[in-house]
Short mmCIF file of C-alpha atoms in Angstrom, two decimals:
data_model
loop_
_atom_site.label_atom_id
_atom_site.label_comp_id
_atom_site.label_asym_id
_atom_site.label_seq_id
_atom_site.Cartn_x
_atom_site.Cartn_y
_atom_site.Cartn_z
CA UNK A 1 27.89 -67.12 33.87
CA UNK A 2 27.82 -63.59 34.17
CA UNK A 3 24.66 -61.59 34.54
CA UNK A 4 23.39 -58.89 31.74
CA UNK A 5 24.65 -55.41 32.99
CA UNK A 6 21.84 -52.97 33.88
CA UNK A 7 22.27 -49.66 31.65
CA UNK A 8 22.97 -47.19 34.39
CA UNK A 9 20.59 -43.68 34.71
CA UNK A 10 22.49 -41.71 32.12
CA UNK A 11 21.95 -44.58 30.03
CA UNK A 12 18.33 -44.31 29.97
CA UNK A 13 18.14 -40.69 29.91
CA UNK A 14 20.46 -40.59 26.45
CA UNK A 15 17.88 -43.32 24.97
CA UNK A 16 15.08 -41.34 25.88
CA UNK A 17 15.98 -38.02 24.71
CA UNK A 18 16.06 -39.12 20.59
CA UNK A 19 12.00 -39.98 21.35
CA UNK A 20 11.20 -36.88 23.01
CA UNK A 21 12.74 -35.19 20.01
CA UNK A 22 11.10 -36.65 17.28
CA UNK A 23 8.07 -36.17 19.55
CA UNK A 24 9.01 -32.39 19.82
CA UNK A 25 9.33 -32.63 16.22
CA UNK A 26 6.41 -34.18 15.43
CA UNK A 27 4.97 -31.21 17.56
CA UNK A 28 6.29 -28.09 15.94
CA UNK A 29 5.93 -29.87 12.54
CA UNK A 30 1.68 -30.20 13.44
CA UNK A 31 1.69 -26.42 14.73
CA UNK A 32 3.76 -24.98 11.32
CA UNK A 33 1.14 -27.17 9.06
CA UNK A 34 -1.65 -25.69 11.09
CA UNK A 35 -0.46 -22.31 10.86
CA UNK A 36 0.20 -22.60 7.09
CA UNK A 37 -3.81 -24.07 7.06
CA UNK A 38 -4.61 -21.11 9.01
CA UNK A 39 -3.43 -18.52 6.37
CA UNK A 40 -5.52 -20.63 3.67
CA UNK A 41 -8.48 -20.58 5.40
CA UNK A 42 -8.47 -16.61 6.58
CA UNK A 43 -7.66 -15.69 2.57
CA UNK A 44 -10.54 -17.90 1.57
CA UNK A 45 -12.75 -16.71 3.98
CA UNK A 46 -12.19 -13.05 2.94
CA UNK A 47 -12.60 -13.19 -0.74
CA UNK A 48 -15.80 -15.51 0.04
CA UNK A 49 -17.48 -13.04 2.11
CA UNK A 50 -16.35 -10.67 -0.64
CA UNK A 51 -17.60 -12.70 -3.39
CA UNK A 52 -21.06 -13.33 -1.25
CA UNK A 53 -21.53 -9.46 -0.30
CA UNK A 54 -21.12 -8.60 -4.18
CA UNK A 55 -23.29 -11.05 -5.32
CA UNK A 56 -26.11 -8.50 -5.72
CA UNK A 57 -23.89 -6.57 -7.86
CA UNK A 58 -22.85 -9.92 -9.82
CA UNK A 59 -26.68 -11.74 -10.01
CA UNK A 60 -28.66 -8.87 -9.34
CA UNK A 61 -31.05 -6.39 -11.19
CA UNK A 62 -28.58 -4.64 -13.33
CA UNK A 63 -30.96 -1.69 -13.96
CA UNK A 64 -30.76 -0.99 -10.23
CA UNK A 65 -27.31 -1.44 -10.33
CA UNK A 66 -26.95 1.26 -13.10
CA UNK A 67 -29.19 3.75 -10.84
CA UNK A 68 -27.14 3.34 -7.91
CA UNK A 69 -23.61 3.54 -9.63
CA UNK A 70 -24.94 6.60 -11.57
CA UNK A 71 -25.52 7.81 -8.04
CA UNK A 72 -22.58 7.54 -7.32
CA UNK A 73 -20.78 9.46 -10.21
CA UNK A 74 -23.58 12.28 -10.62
CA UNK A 75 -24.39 10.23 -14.18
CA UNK A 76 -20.70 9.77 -15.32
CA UNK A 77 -20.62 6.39 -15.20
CA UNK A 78 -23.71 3.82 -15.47
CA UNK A 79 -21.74 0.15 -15.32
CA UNK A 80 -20.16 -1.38 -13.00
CA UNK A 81 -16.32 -1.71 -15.08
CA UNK A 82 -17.24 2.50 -15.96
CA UNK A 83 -17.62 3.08 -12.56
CA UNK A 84 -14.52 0.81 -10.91
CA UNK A 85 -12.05 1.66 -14.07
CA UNK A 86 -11.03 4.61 -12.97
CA UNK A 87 -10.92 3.87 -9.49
CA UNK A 88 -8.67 1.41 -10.18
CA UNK A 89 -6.69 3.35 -12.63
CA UNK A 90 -6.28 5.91 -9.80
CA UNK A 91 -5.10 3.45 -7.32
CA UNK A 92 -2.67 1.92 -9.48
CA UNK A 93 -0.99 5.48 -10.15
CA UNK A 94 -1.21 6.78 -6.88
CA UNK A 95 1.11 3.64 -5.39
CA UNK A 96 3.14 3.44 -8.08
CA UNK A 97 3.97 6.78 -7.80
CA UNK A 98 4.71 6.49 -4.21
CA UNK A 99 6.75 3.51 -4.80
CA UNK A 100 8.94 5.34 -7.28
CA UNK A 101 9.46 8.34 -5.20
CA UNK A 102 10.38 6.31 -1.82
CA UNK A 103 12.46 3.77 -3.49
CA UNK A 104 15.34 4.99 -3.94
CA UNK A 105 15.01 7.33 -1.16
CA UNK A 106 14.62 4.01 1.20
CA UNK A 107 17.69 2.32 -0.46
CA UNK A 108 19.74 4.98 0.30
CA UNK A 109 19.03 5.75 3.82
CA UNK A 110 19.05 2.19 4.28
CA UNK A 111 22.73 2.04 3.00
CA UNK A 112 23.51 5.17 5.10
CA UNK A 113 22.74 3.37 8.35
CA UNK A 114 24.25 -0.40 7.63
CA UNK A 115 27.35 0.52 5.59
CA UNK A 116 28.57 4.72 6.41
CA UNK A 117 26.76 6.43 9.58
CA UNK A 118 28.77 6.13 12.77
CA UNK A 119 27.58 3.00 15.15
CA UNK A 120 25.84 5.65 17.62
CA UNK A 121 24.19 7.64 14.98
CA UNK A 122 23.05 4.37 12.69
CA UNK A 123 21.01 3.22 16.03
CA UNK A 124 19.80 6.97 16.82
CA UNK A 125 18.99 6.39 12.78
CA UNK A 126 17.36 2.66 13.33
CA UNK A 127 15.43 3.62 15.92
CA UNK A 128 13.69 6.47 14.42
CA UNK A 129 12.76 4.51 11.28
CA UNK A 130 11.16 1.79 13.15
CA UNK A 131 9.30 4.63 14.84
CA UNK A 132 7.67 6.14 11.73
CA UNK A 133 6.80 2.65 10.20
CA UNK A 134 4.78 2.42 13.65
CA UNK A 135 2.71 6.28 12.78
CA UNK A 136 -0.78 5.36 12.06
CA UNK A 137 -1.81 6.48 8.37
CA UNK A 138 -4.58 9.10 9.92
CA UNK A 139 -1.74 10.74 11.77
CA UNK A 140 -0.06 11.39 8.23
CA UNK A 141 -2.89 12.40 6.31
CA UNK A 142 -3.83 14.95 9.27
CA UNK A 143 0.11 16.00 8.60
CA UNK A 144 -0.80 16.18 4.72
CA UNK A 145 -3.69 18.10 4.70
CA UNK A 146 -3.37 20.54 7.22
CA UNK A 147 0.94 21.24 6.76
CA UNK A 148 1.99 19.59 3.62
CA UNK A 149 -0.95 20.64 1.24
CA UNK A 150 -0.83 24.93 2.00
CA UNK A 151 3.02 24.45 2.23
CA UNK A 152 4.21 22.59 -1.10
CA UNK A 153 1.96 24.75 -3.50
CA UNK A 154 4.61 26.93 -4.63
CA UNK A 155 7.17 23.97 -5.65
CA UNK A 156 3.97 22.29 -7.64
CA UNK A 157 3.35 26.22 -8.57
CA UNK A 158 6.97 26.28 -10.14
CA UNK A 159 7.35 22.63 -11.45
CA UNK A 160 4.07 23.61 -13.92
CA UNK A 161 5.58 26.60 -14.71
CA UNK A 162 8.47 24.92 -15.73
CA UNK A 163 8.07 21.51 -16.61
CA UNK A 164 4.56 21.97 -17.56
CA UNK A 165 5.52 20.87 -21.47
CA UNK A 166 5.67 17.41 -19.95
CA UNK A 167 1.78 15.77 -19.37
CA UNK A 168 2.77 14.74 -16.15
CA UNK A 169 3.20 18.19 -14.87
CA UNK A 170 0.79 19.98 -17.07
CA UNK A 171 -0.64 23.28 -15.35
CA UNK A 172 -2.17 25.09 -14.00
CA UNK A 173 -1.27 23.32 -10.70
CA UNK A 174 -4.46 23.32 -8.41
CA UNK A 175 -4.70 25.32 -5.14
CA UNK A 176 -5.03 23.99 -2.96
CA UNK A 177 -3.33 21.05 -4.09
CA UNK A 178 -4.85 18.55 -3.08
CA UNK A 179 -3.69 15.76 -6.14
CA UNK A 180 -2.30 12.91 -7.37
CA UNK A 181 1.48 14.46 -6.41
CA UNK A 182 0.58 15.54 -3.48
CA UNK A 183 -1.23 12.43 -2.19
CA UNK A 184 1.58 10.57 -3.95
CA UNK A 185 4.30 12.37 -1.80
CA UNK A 186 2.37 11.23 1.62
CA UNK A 187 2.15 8.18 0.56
CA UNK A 188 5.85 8.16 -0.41
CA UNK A 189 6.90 9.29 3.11
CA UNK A 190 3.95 6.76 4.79
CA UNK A 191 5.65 3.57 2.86
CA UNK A 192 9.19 4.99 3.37
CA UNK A 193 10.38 3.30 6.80
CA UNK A 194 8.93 0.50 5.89
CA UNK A 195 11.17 -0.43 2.86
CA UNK A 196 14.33 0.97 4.69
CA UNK A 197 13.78 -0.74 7.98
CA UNK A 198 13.59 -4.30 5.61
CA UNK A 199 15.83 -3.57 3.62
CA UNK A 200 18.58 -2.06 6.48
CA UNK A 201 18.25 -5.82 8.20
CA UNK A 202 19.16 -7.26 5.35
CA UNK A 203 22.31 -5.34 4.25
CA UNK A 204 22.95 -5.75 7.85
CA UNK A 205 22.86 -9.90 7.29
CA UNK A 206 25.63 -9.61 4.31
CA UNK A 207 28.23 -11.94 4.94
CA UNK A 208 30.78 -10.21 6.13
CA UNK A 209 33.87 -12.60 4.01
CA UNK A 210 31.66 -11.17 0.76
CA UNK A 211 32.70 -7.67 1.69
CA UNK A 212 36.15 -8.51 3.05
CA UNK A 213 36.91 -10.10 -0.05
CA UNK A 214 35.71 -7.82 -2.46
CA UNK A 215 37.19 -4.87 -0.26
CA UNK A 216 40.67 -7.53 -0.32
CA UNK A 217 40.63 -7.23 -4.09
CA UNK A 218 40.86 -3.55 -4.44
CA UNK A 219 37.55 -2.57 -4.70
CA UNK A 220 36.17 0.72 -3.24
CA UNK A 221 33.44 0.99 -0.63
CA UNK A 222 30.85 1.73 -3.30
CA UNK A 223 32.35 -0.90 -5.67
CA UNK A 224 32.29 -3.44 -2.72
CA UNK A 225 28.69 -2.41 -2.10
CA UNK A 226 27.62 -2.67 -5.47
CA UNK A 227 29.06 -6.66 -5.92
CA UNK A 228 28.38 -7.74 -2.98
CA UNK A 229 25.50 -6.09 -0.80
CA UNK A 230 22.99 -5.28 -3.40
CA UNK A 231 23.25 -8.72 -5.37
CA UNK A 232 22.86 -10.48 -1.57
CA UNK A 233 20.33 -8.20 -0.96
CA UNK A 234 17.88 -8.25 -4.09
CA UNK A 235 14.86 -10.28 -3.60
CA UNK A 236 14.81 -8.69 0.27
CA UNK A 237 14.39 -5.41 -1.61
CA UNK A 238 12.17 -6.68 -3.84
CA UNK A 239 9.90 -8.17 -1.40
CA UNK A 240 10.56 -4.87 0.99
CA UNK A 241 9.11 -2.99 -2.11
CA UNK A 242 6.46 -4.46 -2.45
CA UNK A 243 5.39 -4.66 1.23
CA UNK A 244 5.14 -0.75 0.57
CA UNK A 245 3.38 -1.20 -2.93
CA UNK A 246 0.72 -3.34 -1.34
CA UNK A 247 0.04 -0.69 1.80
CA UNK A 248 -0.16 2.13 -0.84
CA UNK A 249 -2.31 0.66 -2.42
CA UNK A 250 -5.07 -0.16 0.12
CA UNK A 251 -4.30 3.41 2.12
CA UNK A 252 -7.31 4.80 3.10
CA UNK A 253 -7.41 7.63 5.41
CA UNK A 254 -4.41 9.77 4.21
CA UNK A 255 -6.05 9.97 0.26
CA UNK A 256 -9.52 10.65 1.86
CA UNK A 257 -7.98 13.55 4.19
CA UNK A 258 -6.09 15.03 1.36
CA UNK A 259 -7.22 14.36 -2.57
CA UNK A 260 -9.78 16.14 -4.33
CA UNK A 261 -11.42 13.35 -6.21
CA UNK A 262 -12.28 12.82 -9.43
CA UNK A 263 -13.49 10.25 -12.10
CA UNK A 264 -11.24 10.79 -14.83
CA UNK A 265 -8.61 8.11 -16.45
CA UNK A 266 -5.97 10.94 -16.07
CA UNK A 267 -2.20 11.53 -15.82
CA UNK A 268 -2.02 14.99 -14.79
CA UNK A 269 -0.75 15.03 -11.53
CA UNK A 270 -1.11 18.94 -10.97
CA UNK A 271 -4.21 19.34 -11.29
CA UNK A 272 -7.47 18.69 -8.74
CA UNK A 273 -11.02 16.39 -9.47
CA UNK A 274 -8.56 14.10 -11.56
CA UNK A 275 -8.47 10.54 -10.04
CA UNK A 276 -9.76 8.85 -6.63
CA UNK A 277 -8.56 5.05 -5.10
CA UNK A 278 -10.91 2.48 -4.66
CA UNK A 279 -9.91 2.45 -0.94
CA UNK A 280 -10.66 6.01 -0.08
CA UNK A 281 -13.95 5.97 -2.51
CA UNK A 282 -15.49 3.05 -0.20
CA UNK A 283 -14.56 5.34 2.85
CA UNK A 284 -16.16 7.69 1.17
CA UNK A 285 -19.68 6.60 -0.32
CA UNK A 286 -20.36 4.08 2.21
CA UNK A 287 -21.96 6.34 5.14
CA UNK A 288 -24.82 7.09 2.87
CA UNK A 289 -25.23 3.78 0.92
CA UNK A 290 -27.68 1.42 0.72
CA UNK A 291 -27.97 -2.53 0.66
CA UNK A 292 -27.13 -2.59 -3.34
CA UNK A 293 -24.90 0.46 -2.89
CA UNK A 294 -23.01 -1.40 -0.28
CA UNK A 295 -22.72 -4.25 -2.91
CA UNK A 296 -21.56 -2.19 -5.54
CA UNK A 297 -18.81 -0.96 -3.13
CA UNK A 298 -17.79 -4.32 -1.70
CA UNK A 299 -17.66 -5.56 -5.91
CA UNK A 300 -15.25 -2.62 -5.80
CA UNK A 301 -13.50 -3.90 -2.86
CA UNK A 302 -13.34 -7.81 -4.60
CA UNK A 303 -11.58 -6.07 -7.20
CA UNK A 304 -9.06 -4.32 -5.41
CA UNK A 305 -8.41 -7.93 -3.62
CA UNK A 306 -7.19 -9.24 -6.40
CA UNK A 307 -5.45 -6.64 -7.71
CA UNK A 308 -3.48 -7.08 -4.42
CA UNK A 309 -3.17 -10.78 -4.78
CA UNK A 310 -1.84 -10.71 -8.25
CA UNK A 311 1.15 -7.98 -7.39
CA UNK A 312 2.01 -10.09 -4.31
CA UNK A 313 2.32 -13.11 -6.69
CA UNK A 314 4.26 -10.94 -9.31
CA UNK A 315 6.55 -10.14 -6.29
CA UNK A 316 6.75 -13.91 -5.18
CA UNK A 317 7.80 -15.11 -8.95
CA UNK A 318 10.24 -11.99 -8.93
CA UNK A 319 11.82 -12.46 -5.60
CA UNK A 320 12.35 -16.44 -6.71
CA UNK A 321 14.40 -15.77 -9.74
CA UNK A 322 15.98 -12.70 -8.01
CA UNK A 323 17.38 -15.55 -5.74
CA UNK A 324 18.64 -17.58 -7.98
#
């Protein structure tokens, strides 16, 4: 009879790598889940301590509440949904605005460097992008108030002149102008590199046989763009976009440097003391408040949390179907 054959070193070495695999897996798979967990915990911990610090505003004496919120407003506003209505109105416009102005603007210079500038100029271009989406936001409302806001009166000067049948752009424009527009433009610039430097890596990721075959066909450069880049490319933008929405709309700094604010549920965007952000009102009020005044601010803050939450979950449900 012939003895059993020993399985040689490589032998045991091939049997043992599967297990430390699955062990690696098993590894990674614990890390990702406690990552994930991680995430859930930090987002519940913030709107609890935001719930807990408003509570005075929530359970409180009201009638103190009222005295401290009409401190706030010089009498305008005596509740709590008075006071933090128009706050939030103004935050709303003020990013939305921003959005709409860099939008575009972002798509285009994105396209510029993936799909038309030269290979040395698109990473002179890349590079400077990724640069600006790394400028703090004081550094760009120092650059609003002190260059942007003396220098861009006469254009807001001559759009009221002009276009001042329109509510938007009712005059007389303020000056100095330190408004919605104006904020709205810094904001537009702040947010800018930030959508192009997403949405440049993606148009970069296009698969190549997409464009070969739609340039194969006959189509033009734009017409090859327009099939095939910007229908790969759609939820990326749409997530890119609102990436920028959401860091409009918790800027502090730059709207505290630069508007004149105001109370006001108001669309004229020429004109000073109209609207002010939730954000930049906190910055604002909160040297000088006390205990309840602090709550009344943090209530303010709660709100703008889930203001926040519900367009990133708007932008979630969008990017799905746009991926589909």
């Amino acid at each position: 009879m012939t003895s059993a054959s020993k399985p040689s070193p490589s032998d045991a070495s091939s049997l043992t790598k599967p297990v430390n695999g699955e062990k690696a897996d098993r590894i990674f798979r614990g890390v990702a889940y406690a990552c994930g967990i991680l995430i859930l915990v930090v987002l519940a911990a913030v709107a609890l301590f935001l719930l807990f610090r408003a509570w005075p505003l929530i359970g409180g004496d009201q009638h103190t509440n009222s005295e401290v919120i009409a401190n706030f407003t010089g009498g305008r506003a005596t509740s709590f949904w008075g006071y933090v209505g128009p706050l939030l109105f103004g935050t709303v416009l003020v990013a939305a605005l921003a959005l709409v102005i860099a939008f575009f603007v972002s798509i285009g210079i994105a396209l510029f460097i993936s799909h038309y500038a030269p290979k040395r100029l698109a990473a002179v271009l890349s590079y400077i992008v990724d640069i600006l989406a790394a400028i703090p936001s004081v550094i760009y409302g120092l650059w609003g108030g002190l260059v942007l806001v003396p220098a861009i009166y006469p254009f807001w000067n001559w759009v009221a002149e002009h276009l001042g049948w329109i509510p938007l752009f009712a005059g007389p424009a303020a000056n100095p102008p330190r408004t919605v527009a104006t904020v709205a433009l810094v904001l537009a610039i702040m947010i800018l590199p930030i959508i192009t430097s997403i949405t440049r890596d993606i148009f970069l990721q296009t698969p190549k046989l997409l464009e070969e075959a739609a340039l194969g066909l006959g189509a033009t450069k734009w017409e090859m763009i327009r099939l095939s880049v910007l229908p790969f490319a759609r939820s990326g933008i749409v997530s890119a976009s609102m990436l920028g929405l959401g860091r409009a709309l918790g800027e502090t700094m730059a709207v505290l440097m630069i508007l004149s604010p105001g109370l006001k549920y108001s669309f004229r965007l020429l004109q000073a003391s109209q609207n002010q952000t939730i954000a930049a009102n906190i910055a604002a009020q909160y040297p000088e408040a006390d205990s309840i005044g602090v709550s009344v601010l943090i209530g303010t803050g709660l709100v703008l949390f889930v203001i926040t939450f519900l367009v990133n979950l708007l932008a979630r449900r969008i990017t799905e179907k746009a991926s589909k």
